[in-house]
Coordinates of C-alpha atoms in Angstrom, one line a residue:
Chain A
M19 CA -82.3 -88.3 35.8
K20 CA -80.7 -87.0 39.0
K21 CA -77.9 -85.3 37.0
I22 CA -80.5 -83.6 34.8
F23 CA -82.3 -82.4 37.9
L24 CA -79.0 -81.0 39.3
I25 CA -78.2 -79.1 36.1
L26 CA -81.7 -77.6 36.0
T27 CA -81.5 -76.5 39.7
I28 CA -78.2 -74.8 39.2
S29 CA -79.5 -73.1 36.0
L30 CA -82.5 -71.8 37.9
V31 CA -80.3 -70.4 40.7
F32 CA -78.2 -68.5 38.2
V33 CA -81.3 -67.1 36.4
F34 CA -82.8 -66.0 39.7
L35 CA -79.6 -64.4 41.0
S36 CA -79.1 -62.4 37.7
G37 CA -82.6 -60.9 38.1
F38 CA -81.9 -60.2 41.8
N39 CA -78.8 -58.1 40.9
E40 CA -81.0 -55.6 39.1
V41 CA -83.3 -55.2 42.1
V42 CA -80.4 -54.5 44.4
A43 CA -78.9 -52.0 42.1
S44 CA -82.1 -49.9 42.0
A45 CA -82.6 -50.1 45.8
T46 CA -79.4 -48.2 46.5
S47 CA -80.6 -44.9 45.1
N48 CA -80.8 -42.5 48.0
F49 CA -83.6 -40.1 46.9
S50 CA -87.1 -40.7 45.7
I51 CA -89.0 -39.1 42.8
S52 CA -92.7 -38.5 42.9
I53 CA -94.7 -37.0 40.1
V54 CA -97.7 -34.9 40.9
S55 CA -99.9 -34.4 37.9
E56 CA -102.3 -31.5 37.8
T57 CA -103.8 -30.1 34.7
P58 CA -102.5 -27.9 33.3
V59 CA -99.5 -26.6 35.3
E60 CA -96.1 -25.1 34.6
T61 CA -93.5 -27.8 34.4
T62 CA -91.8 -27.7 37.8
V63 CA -89.2 -29.6 39.7
I64 CA -88.9 -29.4 43.5
F65 CA -85.8 -30.6 45.3
R66 CA -86.1 -31.4 49.1
G67 CA -83.4 -32.6 51.4
K68 CA -80.9 -32.1 54.1
A69 CA -77.6 -30.2 54.0
Q70 CA -76.1 -28.4 57.1
S71 CA -77.7 -26.0 59.5
R72 CA -78.1 -22.6 57.7
S73 CA -75.8 -23.7 54.9
Y74 CA -76.2 -22.2 51.4
V75 CA -77.3 -24.8 48.9
T76 CA -76.5 -24.4 45.2
L77 CA -78.4 -26.1 42.4
L78 CA -76.8 -26.8 39.0
K79 CA -78.9 -27.5 36.0
D80 CA -77.0 -28.9 33.0
A81 CA -73.7 -27.9 34.7
Q82 CA -74.6 -24.3 35.3
I83 CA -75.8 -22.6 38.6
V84 CA -79.5 -21.8 38.5
A85 CA -80.5 -21.3 42.1
V86 CA -79.1 -20.8 45.6
T87 CA -81.1 -21.2 48.8
Q88 CA -80.4 -21.3 52.5
A89 CA -81.1 -24.4 54.6
D90 CA -83.1 -23.9 57.8
P91 CA -81.6 -24.5 61.3
N92 CA -82.6 -28.2 61.0
A93 CA -80.5 -28.4 57.8
N94 CA -83.6 -28.9 55.6
F95 CA -83.8 -27.1 52.3
E96 CA -86.2 -26.9 49.3
I97 CA -85.6 -25.5 45.9
S98 CA -88.2 -25.1 43.1
L99 CA -87.5 -24.6 39.4
T100 CA -90.4 -23.7 37.1
G101 CA -90.9 -23.1 33.4
L102 CA -88.7 -26.1 32.3
S103 CA -89.1 -27.9 29.0
A104 CA -89.7 -31.6 29.0
G105 CA -86.5 -33.6 28.6
I106 CA -83.5 -35.1 30.3
Y107 CA -81.7 -32.9 32.7
S108 CA -78.5 -33.2 34.6
F109 CA -78.9 -31.6 38.1
G110 CA -76.2 -31.1 40.7
L111 CA -76.4 -29.9 44.3
W112 CA -73.8 -28.8 46.8
A113 CA -73.7 -26.7 49.9
D114 CA -71.3 -24.3 51.7
D115 CA -71.6 -24.5 55.4
T116 CA -71.4 -21.6 57.8
A117 CA -67.6 -21.8 57.8
G118 CA -67.4 -21.7 54.0
R119 CA -66.5 -25.4 53.7
R120 CA -68.1 -27.2 50.7
T121 CA -69.8 -30.5 50.4
S122 CA -69.2 -32.9 47.5
T123 CA -71.5 -32.2 44.5
Y124 CA -74.4 -34.6 44.2
F125 CA -75.1 -35.1 40.5
F126 CA -78.0 -37.0 39.0
N127 CA -80.0 -37.2 35.7
I128 CA -83.7 -37.2 35.5
S129 CA -86.4 -37.0 32.8
I130 CA -88.9 -34.2 33.3
T131 CA -92.4 -34.5 31.9
E132 CA -94.2 -31.5 30.6
G133 CA -97.1 -30.1 32.6
V134 CA -96.3 -32.0 35.8
T135 CA -94.5 -31.2 39.1
T136 CA -91.7 -33.6 39.8
I137 CA -90.6 -33.8 43.4
I138 CA -87.2 -35.1 44.3
S139 CA -86.9 -35.7 48.0
G140 CA -84.7 -37.6 50.4
I141 CA -81.6 -35.8 49.2
F142 CA -78.9 -35.9 51.9
L143 CA -75.8 -33.9 51.0
S144 CA -72.5 -35.0 52.3
P145 CA -71.0 -33.5 55.4
T146 CA -68.3 -30.9 55.0
I147 CA -64.8 -31.8 56.1
A148 CA -61.6 -30.0 57.1
I149 CA -58.4 -30.8 58.8
D150 CA -56.4 -28.5 61.0
Q151 CA -53.0 -29.6 59.7
A152 CA -51.8 -30.6 56.2
E153 CA -48.8 -32.3 57.9
V154 CA -49.1 -33.6 61.5
R155 CA -46.2 -34.7 63.7
Q156 CA -46.4 -38.3 64.6
G157 CA -47.9 -38.7 68.0
D158 CA -49.9 -35.4 67.8
I159 CA -53.6 -35.2 67.4
L160 CA -55.1 -34.3 64.0
N161 CA -58.5 -32.5 64.3
I162 CA -60.9 -33.7 61.5
L163 CA -64.0 -31.6 61.6
G164 CA -66.9 -30.2 59.7
Q165 CA -70.6 -29.9 59.6
S166 CA -73.5 -32.1 58.8
A167 CA -77.2 -32.2 59.7
P168 CA -77.9 -31.7 63.5
S169 CA -77.4 -34.8 65.6
A170 CA -76.4 -36.9 62.6
Q171 CA -73.9 -39.8 63.2
V172 CA -70.7 -39.2 61.2
S173 CA -68.5 -42.1 60.1
V174 CA -64.9 -41.1 59.5
F175 CA -62.8 -43.1 57.0
I176 CA -59.1 -42.8 57.2
N177 CA -57.0 -44.4 54.5
S178 CA -53.4 -45.3 53.8
G179 CA -53.6 -48.7 52.2
E180 CA -55.7 -50.1 55.1
E181 CA -58.9 -48.3 56.1
I182 CA -59.7 -47.1 59.6
V183 CA -63.3 -46.3 60.3
K184 CA -64.3 -44.3 63.4
T185 CA -67.6 -42.7 64.3
T186 CA -68.5 -39.5 66.0
G187 CA -71.7 -37.5 66.4
A188 CA -72.8 -34.1 65.2
D189 CA -74.1 -31.7 67.8
N190 CA -77.4 -29.7 67.8
D191 CA -75.9 -27.3 65.2
G192 CA -74.5 -30.1 63.1
A193 CA -70.9 -29.5 64.0
W194 CA -68.8 -32.6 64.4
L195 CA -65.2 -33.3 65.4
Y196 CA -63.0 -36.3 65.5
K197 CA -59.6 -36.2 67.1
F198 CA -57.3 -38.6 65.3
D199 CA -54.4 -39.8 67.4
T200 CA -51.4 -40.4 65.2
T201 CA -49.3 -42.1 67.9
S202 CA -49.9 -45.6 66.5
V203 CA -49.9 -44.9 62.8
D204 CA -47.0 -45.1 60.4
L205 CA -45.3 -42.1 58.8
G206 CA -46.7 -41.5 55.3
D207 CA -49.6 -40.0 53.2
Y208 CA -53.2 -40.4 54.4
S209 CA -56.6 -39.4 53.1
T210 CA -59.8 -39.0 55.0
R211 CA -63.5 -38.6 54.1
V212 CA -66.7 -38.9 56.0
R213 CA -70.3 -39.8 55.6
A214 CA -73.4 -39.0 57.7
S215 CA -76.4 -41.0 58.7
K216 CA -79.6 -39.8 60.3
E217 CA -82.7 -41.9 61.0
S218 CA -82.7 -44.2 57.9
E219 CA -80.9 -41.8 55.6
I220 CA -77.3 -42.0 54.6
S221 CA -75.4 -39.2 52.9
D222 CA -72.9 -39.2 50.1
F223 CA -69.2 -39.2 50.9
S224 CA -67.6 -35.8 51.6
P225 CA -64.7 -34.5 49.6
T226 CA -61.4 -36.2 50.5
A227 CA -58.9 -34.4 52.7
S228 CA -55.3 -35.4 52.4
F229 CA -52.6 -35.1 55.1
K230 CA -49.2 -36.4 55.9
V231 CA -47.9 -38.0 59.1
S232 CA -44.3 -36.9 59.5
K233 CA -41.8 -35.4 61.9
K234 CA -43.2 -31.9 61.7
S235 CA -46.5 -30.1 61.6
V236 CA -47.8 -27.7 59.0
K237 CA -51.1 -25.9 59.2
S238 CA -53.8 -26.4 56.6
K239 CA -54.5 -23.8 54.0
K240 CA -58.0 -23.0 52.5
K241 CA -59.0 -25.6 50.0
C242 CA -59.9 -24.9 46.5
P243 CA -60.8 -27.7 44.0
A244 CA -57.6 -29.9 43.7
K245 CA -57.8 -29.9 39.9
G246 CA -59.7 -28.2 37.1
D247 CA -59.6 -24.6 38.3
L248 CA -57.6 -23.1 35.4
N249 CA -58.4 -19.5 36.2
N250 CA -57.7 -19.8 40.0
D251 CA -61.1 -18.5 41.1
C252 CA -61.6 -21.5 43.4
K253 CA -64.4 -22.8 41.1
V254 CA -64.5 -25.3 38.2
N255 CA -67.1 -24.1 35.7
L256 CA -67.7 -22.8 32.3
F257 CA -64.8 -20.3 32.5
D258 CA -62.3 -23.1 33.0
F259 CA -64.0 -25.2 30.3
S260 CA -63.8 -22.2 27.9
I261 CA -60.0 -21.8 28.6
A262 CA -59.4 -25.5 27.9
A263 CA -61.7 -25.5 24.9
Y264 CA -59.7 -22.6 23.4
W265 CA -56.6 -24.8 23.4
W266 CA -58.4 -28.0 22.3
K267 CA -56.1 -29.8 19.9
K268 CA -53.7 -26.9 19.6
S269 CA -50.1 -27.0 20.6
L270 CA -49.6 -25.3 24.0
P271 CA -47.1 -22.5 24.7
K272 CA -44.7 -23.4 27.6
K273 CA -46.5 -21.1 30.1
I274 CA -49.9 -22.6 29.4
K275 CA -48.5 -26.2 29.4
K276 CA -47.2 -25.7 32.9
R277 CA -50.6 -24.5 34.1
V278 CA -52.6 -27.2 32.3
D279 CA -50.3 -30.0 33.6
R280 CA -50.6 -28.7 37.2
K281 CA -54.4 -28.2 37.0
L282 CA -55.5 -31.0 34.7
Y283 CA -54.0 -34.2 33.2
R284 CA -50.2 -34.2 33.2
D285 CA -49.3 -34.9 29.6
G286 CA -48.3 -31.6 28.1
K287 CA -51.5 -31.1 26.0
I288 CA -55.2 -30.5 26.2
N289 CA -57.2 -33.6 25.2
L290 CA -60.1 -35.6 26.4
R291 CA -58.4 -36.6 29.6
D292 CA -58.0 -33.0 30.7
F293 CA -61.7 -32.4 30.2
S294 CA -62.6 -35.6 32.1
V295 CA -60.5 -34.4 35.1
M296 CA -62.2 -31.0 34.9
A297 CA -65.7 -32.6 34.8
Y298 CA -65.0 -34.7 37.9
Y299 CA -64.1 -31.5 39.9
W300 CA -66.9 -29.4 38.5
T301 CA -68.5 -27.0 40.9
G302 CA -70.5 -24.9 38.5
Chain B
M17 CA -64.5 -93.1 34.2
R18 CA -67.9 -94.2 32.7
I19 CA -69.0 -92.5 29.5
S20 CA -72.3 -91.3 31.1
D21 CA -70.2 -89.5 33.9
L22 CA -68.0 -87.9 31.2
K23 CA -71.0 -86.7 29.3
F24 CA -72.5 -85.2 32.4
K25 CA -69.3 -83.3 33.2
L26 CA -69.1 -82.0 29.7
V27 CA -72.8 -80.8 29.6
F28 CA -72.5 -79.3 33.1
S29 CA -69.3 -77.4 32.2
F30 CA -70.8 -76.1 29.0
L31 CA -74.0 -75.0 30.7
F32 CA -72.0 -73.5 33.6
C33 CA -69.9 -71.4 31.2
I34 CA -73.0 -70.1 29.4
L35 CA -74.9 -69.3 32.6
F36 CA -71.8 -67.7 34.2
F37 CA -71.6 -65.3 31.2
V38 CA -75.3 -64.5 31.4
F39 CA -75.1 -63.9 35.1
F40 CA -72.0 -61.7 35.2
S41 CA -72.4 -60.1 31.7
G42 CA -74.3 -57.1 33.3
N43 CA -71.3 -56.5 35.5
I44 CA -68.3 -57.0 33.3
L45 CA -69.7 -55.8 30.0
A46 CA -67.9 -52.7 28.8
A47 CA -69.7 -49.4 28.2
H48 CA -71.2 -49.5 24.7
L49 CA -72.6 -47.3 22.1
Y50 CA -75.6 -48.4 20.1
F51 CA -77.7 -47.0 17.3
K52 CA -81.5 -47.0 17.0
V53 CA -83.7 -46.1 14.0
P54 CA -87.5 -45.9 13.7
E55 CA -87.5 -48.6 10.9
N56 CA -85.0 -51.0 9.6
L57 CA -86.3 -50.7 6.1
V58 CA -86.6 -47.3 4.5
G59 CA -87.1 -46.0 1.0
V60 CA -84.7 -44.1 -1.2
G61 CA -84.6 -40.3 -0.8
Q62 CA -85.9 -40.3 2.7
I63 CA -84.4 -38.7 5.8
I64 CA -83.8 -41.3 8.5
P65 CA -82.8 -40.2 12.1
V66 CA -80.2 -42.4 13.6
N67 CA -80.0 -42.0 17.4
V68 CA -76.7 -42.7 19.1
F69 CA -77.2 -44.0 22.6
L70 CA -74.8 -44.8 25.4
D71 CA -75.1 -47.7 27.8
T72 CA -72.4 -47.1 30.4
G73 CA -72.3 -50.7 31.7
G74 CA -72.7 -49.6 35.3
E75 CA -69.9 -47.0 35.2
D76 CA -70.0 -43.2 35.5
I77 CA -68.8 -41.7 32.2
N78 CA -68.0 -38.0 32.0
A79 CA -66.2 -37.4 28.7
L80 CA -66.4 -38.9 25.3
E81 CA -64.9 -38.5 21.8
I82 CA -66.8 -40.5 19.2
G83 CA -66.0 -41.1 15.6
V84 CA -68.7 -42.4 13.3
D85 CA -68.3 -43.9 9.9
Y86 CA -71.1 -44.7 7.5
S87 CA -71.8 -46.1 4.0
R88 CA -71.2 -42.9 2.1
D89 CA -72.4 -44.4 -1.2
L90 CA -75.8 -45.0 0.4
L91 CA -76.1 -42.2 3.0
K92 CA -75.5 -38.5 3.1
L93 CA -75.4 -36.7 6.5
K94 CA -78.0 -33.9 6.2
D95 CA -78.1 -32.7 9.8
W96 CA -77.6 -33.6 13.4
S97 CA -79.2 -32.7 16.7
D98 CA -78.2 -32.7 20.3
G99 CA -81.7 -32.2 21.6
N100 CA -82.2 -34.0 24.9
S101 CA -78.6 -35.2 24.9
V102 CA -76.9 -36.3 28.1
V103 CA -73.9 -34.3 27.0
N104 CA -73.9 -30.8 28.6
L105 CA -70.9 -29.2 26.9
W106 CA -69.4 -29.8 23.5
M107 CA -65.7 -29.5 22.7
E108 CA -66.4 -30.5 19.2
R109 CA -69.8 -30.7 17.6
P110 CA -70.6 -33.2 14.8
G111 CA -69.7 -31.6 11.4
S112 CA -71.8 -32.2 8.4
D113 CA -69.0 -31.8 5.9
A114 CA -66.0 -33.5 7.5
D115 CA -64.5 -36.6 6.1
K116 CA -64.9 -38.2 9.4
L117 CA -67.8 -37.5 11.7
I118 CA -66.3 -36.8 15.1
F119 CA -67.8 -35.2 18.1
S120 CA -66.5 -34.7 21.6
G121 CA -68.4 -33.8 24.7
L122 CA -68.4 -33.4 28.5
I123 CA -70.9 -34.5 31.2
P124 CA -69.9 -32.8 34.4
G125 CA -70.8 -35.1 37.3
G126 CA -70.9 -38.0 34.9
Y127 CA -73.7 -40.2 33.4
N128 CA -74.5 -43.7 34.5
G129 CA -77.4 -45.4 32.7
K130 CA -78.4 -47.7 29.9
R131 CA -80.1 -45.3 27.5
G132 CA -78.3 -41.9 27.3
L133 CA -78.9 -40.2 24.1
L134 CA -75.8 -38.5 22.7
V135 CA -76.8 -37.2 19.3
T136 CA -79.3 -37.8 16.5
L137 CA -77.8 -38.1 13.0
N138 CA -80.2 -37.4 10.2
F139 CA -79.1 -39.2 7.0
E140 CA -80.6 -39.0 3.6
T141 CA -80.8 -42.3 1.8
L142 CA -79.3 -42.1 -1.7
K143 CA -79.8 -45.6 -3.2
E144 CA -80.7 -49.1 -2.4
G145 CA -78.6 -51.4 -0.4
R146 CA -77.5 -52.3 3.1
A147 CA -76.5 -49.1 4.8
G148 CA -74.0 -49.4 7.7
V149 CA -73.2 -47.0 10.5
S150 CA -70.3 -47.8 12.7
L151 CA -68.0 -46.4 15.3
L152 CA -64.3 -45.7 14.6
D153 CA -61.8 -47.6 16.7
S154 CA -60.5 -44.3 17.9
S155 CA -63.7 -43.6 19.8
E156 CA -63.1 -43.2 23.5
M157 CA -65.0 -42.7 26.7
L158 CA -63.5 -41.7 30.1
L159 CA -64.6 -42.6 33.6
S160 CA -65.7 -40.0 36.1
D161 CA -62.9 -40.8 38.5
G162 CA -60.8 -37.6 38.4
A163 CA -57.9 -39.5 36.7
G164 CA -59.0 -39.6 33.1
T165 CA -59.2 -43.4 33.1
P166 CA -60.5 -44.8 29.8
A167 CA -63.7 -46.9 30.1
K168 CA -63.8 -50.3 28.4
L169 CA -65.8 -49.6 25.3
S170 CA -67.4 -52.2 23.0
I171 CA -68.3 -51.2 19.5
N172 CA -70.9 -52.9 17.4
D173 CA -71.7 -52.2 13.7
F174 CA -75.2 -51.4 12.8
W175 CA -77.1 -51.9 9.6
F176 CA -80.4 -51.0 8.1
Y177 CA -81.8 -51.5 4.6
V178 CA -82.7 -49.0 1.9
K179 CA -85.1 -50.2 -0.8
E180 CA -87.0 -48.4 -3.5
G181 CA -90.7 -48.4 -2.8
A182 CA -90.4 -49.1 0.9
S183 CA -93.1 -47.4 3.1
K184 CA -92.5 -43.8 3.7
L185 CA -91.1 -43.0 7.1
E186 CA -93.8 -41.2 9.0
S187 CA -92.3 -38.8 11.5
D188 CA -94.2 -38.8 14.8
K189 CA -92.1 -35.9 16.0
K190 CA -94.1 -32.7 16.4
K191 CA -92.5 -29.3 15.6
D192 CA -90.4 -28.0 18.4
S193 CA -92.3 -25.0 19.9
D194 CA -90.0 -24.4 22.9
S195 CA -87.1 -22.1 23.0
P196 CA -83.7 -23.2 24.2
E197 CA -83.1 -23.2 28.0
D198 CA -82.5 -19.9 29.7
F199 CA -78.8 -19.1 30.1
K200 CA -76.5 -16.4 31.4
P201 CA -73.5 -15.3 29.3
E202 CA -70.4 -14.3 31.2
I203 CA -67.4 -12.1 30.4
D204 CA -63.9 -12.9 31.5
R205 CA -60.3 -12.2 30.7
D206 CA -57.3 -14.6 31.0
D207 CA -53.8 -14.3 29.7
S208 CA -54.0 -17.7 28.1
V209 CA -57.0 -16.9 25.9
F210 CA -57.1 -14.3 23.1
D211 CA -53.8 -12.7 24.4
G212 CA -55.5 -11.6 27.5
K213 CA -58.4 -9.7 25.8
Y214 CA -62.0 -9.8 27.1
F215 CA -64.0 -12.7 25.8
L216 CA -67.6 -13.9 26.2
I217 CA -68.7 -17.4 27.2
F218 CA -72.1 -18.9 26.9
A219 CA -73.8 -22.3 26.7
T220 CA -77.3 -23.7 26.8
Q221 CA -79.3 -26.8 25.8
D222 CA -82.5 -27.3 23.9
K223 CA -84.5 -30.3 25.0
D224 CA -86.3 -30.9 21.7
S225 CA -84.7 -30.2 18.4
G226 CA -81.3 -29.1 19.8
V227 CA -79.3 -25.9 19.6
D228 CA -78.4 -25.0 16.1
Y229 CA -76.2 -22.0 16.5
Y230 CA -75.5 -18.9 18.6
E231 CA -75.4 -15.2 17.5
V232 CA -73.8 -12.2 19.2
K233 CA -74.7 -8.5 18.9
E234 CA -72.3 -5.9 20.3
G235 CA -73.9 -2.6 21.1
E236 CA -75.7 -1.1 18.0
G237 CA -74.1 -3.7 15.7
G238 CA -75.9 -6.5 14.0
F239 CA -76.1 -10.2 15.0
E240 CA -73.3 -12.4 13.9
R241 CA -72.9 -16.1 14.2
A242 CA -70.6 -16.9 17.1
E243 CA -69.1 -19.7 19.2
S244 CA -68.0 -19.7 22.8
P245 CA -65.4 -18.5 23.8
Y246 CA -66.1 -15.3 21.7
L247 CA -63.6 -12.5 21.4
I248 CA -65.3 -9.2 22.1
R249 CA -64.6 -6.8 19.2
N250 CA -64.9 -3.5 21.0
Q251 CA -62.5 -4.1 23.8
R252 CA -62.7 -0.6 25.3
K253 CA -66.3 0.3 24.7
K254 CA -68.9 0.1 27.5
Q255 CA -71.8 -1.6 25.8
E256 CA -74.7 -4.0 26.0
I257 CA -74.0 -7.4 24.4
E258 CA -76.8 -9.7 23.4
V259 CA -76.4 -13.4 22.9
R260 CA -79.0 -15.4 21.1
A261 CA -79.4 -19.2 21.0
V262 CA -81.4 -20.6 18.1
D263 CA -82.6 -24.2 17.9
K264 CA -83.1 -26.4 14.8
D265 CA -86.7 -25.3 14.4
G266 CA -85.9 -21.6 14.6
N267 CA -87.0 -20.9 18.2
E268 CA -84.8 -18.4 20.0
R269 CA -83.6 -17.5 23.5
A270 CA -81.8 -14.2 24.0
S271 CA -79.8 -13.0 27.0
L272 CA -78.2 -9.6 27.6
I273 CA -75.0 -8.8 29.4
S274 CA -73.4 -5.4 30.2
F275 CA -69.7 -5.1 29.2
V276 CA -67.8 -2.6 31.3
P277 CA -64.1 -2.9 30.4
V278 CA -61.7 -2.2 33.3
Y279 CA -58.1 -1.5 32.5
P280 CA -55.1 -1.1 34.8
F281 CA -54.0 2.5 35.4
W282 CA -51.0 2.1 33.1
N283 CA -53.3 1.5 30.2
G284 CA -55.2 4.1 28.4
G285 CA -56.4 7.6 29.2
I286 CA -55.5 7.8 32.9
I287 CA -51.8 8.0 32.2
I288 CA -52.3 10.7 29.6
A289 CA -54.3 12.7 32.2
V290 CA -51.5 12.3 34.7
I291 CA -48.9 13.5 32.2
M292 CA -51.1 16.5 31.4
I293 CA -51.4 17.4 35.0
L294 CA -47.7 17.1 35.5
L295 CA -47.1 19.3 32.5
L296 CA -49.5 21.9 33.9
I297 CA -47.9 21.8 37.3
S298 CA -44.4 22.2 35.6
S299 CA -45.6 25.0 33.5
G300 CA -47.1 26.7 36.5
V301 CA -43.9 26.4 38.5
Y302 CA -41.8 27.7 35.6
I303 CA -44.0 30.8 35.1
F304 CA -44.0 31.5 38.8
K305 CA -40.2 31.3 39.0
K306 CA -39.8 33.5 35.9
K307 CA -42.1 36.2 37.4
N308 CA -40.1 36.2 40.6

């Protein structure tokens, strides 16, 4: 009897925990959706959130740019789209700060209902990030900087095998700076990214910046997307897709092969892997 | 060891294995594609829509190449639709006359969910029997990780039944009255495409019946079916180009773009003008010298 009771108890624990898993998964979404139903209205979607002070926020709809707006001095922005059809949409948001640095792109899919206004709020775009040196002499200071929402707390993650996490604060204009002392770190390749938090909101991770700790120092150059930019315009969009689609399942001339291997997946051809890499770095 | 203890251990181990699988199955299950039909029993000579859905198994998927096989003695592919698909851009659309039904698409930013519609395949039922729709082993999906990593993909076969006299499939789908989404064509030139000539690119979606085809009209010419990227015919002529997207129910959305070709100075009329000017100057100098 005792053994049967034990079996049943353990079974119930498993069943409970498997249901709990689903609840936790849905609680980690960092925006909220509300639907305002008024009869009859034009189908509308409104996006509200935080970026950086006075940054330019770009909205993608189904992978193409449809709107750009400027955030206010408090980093708040709002974008409305009207005249949509009902259906599933893929939206993306990114921002360029006042120094021209870009956030990561925040993608999400939602289902829009005809005749209602759907409000997506609580969006918190990632901070922007830059480093002043691509290679830093061991023992020197590497400046990791960028912009976020004013007075946000910024967590800086530095990786090379093990992860170092430091925090710094953004000032009243949202500018933040962390001085990374390379005295006590090994020579080698590192990467860094940041995330902001303000009140109860947490942003996405910023793009990753890579640097090397070595015996010399080399200044950083302006960053374009690391991959996917086939036509070298510092964007990854329909132009790049069209170039890759032109060569889909065709044998590549030598000159094209070099470009494709450098900018996409290194295997000497255009196949699904190349498009997957392009889709990851998509800017619209 | 007593027999009752051994029995308890066996029962416990068996139950533990089952419950472990149930608990963790949501986390370790691969992404999988599944099919849905309005009814599992349909009559002969009917059109049955087979929806192909994606459950990403908790992963972000951003690229897919899917091959579909089906009982060709019982089913004939009449049409397909990408209306409301989570796929934003197609490298290869489903073909209705290919031996193998293959389609490849891209989802910039990735999709993570349990019920992402990819395509709807409309089959006509030809005769009675058990009709199967399955995925080819070559089907592939890639993670949105910047490295082109393949996702674990599980593939299940799917069946439905065709029987003479079965109830007629009533379609609750109303006619699509909305045009495809607004879009903006662009013109570009790249030495890797069409030998460096100007080309036109365009893409849009239709959230209901799906985009059927595109047409392009250059200047005063007529509309012609086109795909993106489209090689502009009149490479040197300044003109208005109109692109029209038409959905499966005939609704249209058109967009205009101005084409103003720009060529480097060593191309075209400017060099002729320079030569003419040089000739005039030379002639003038010669005449002047002769007079003197």
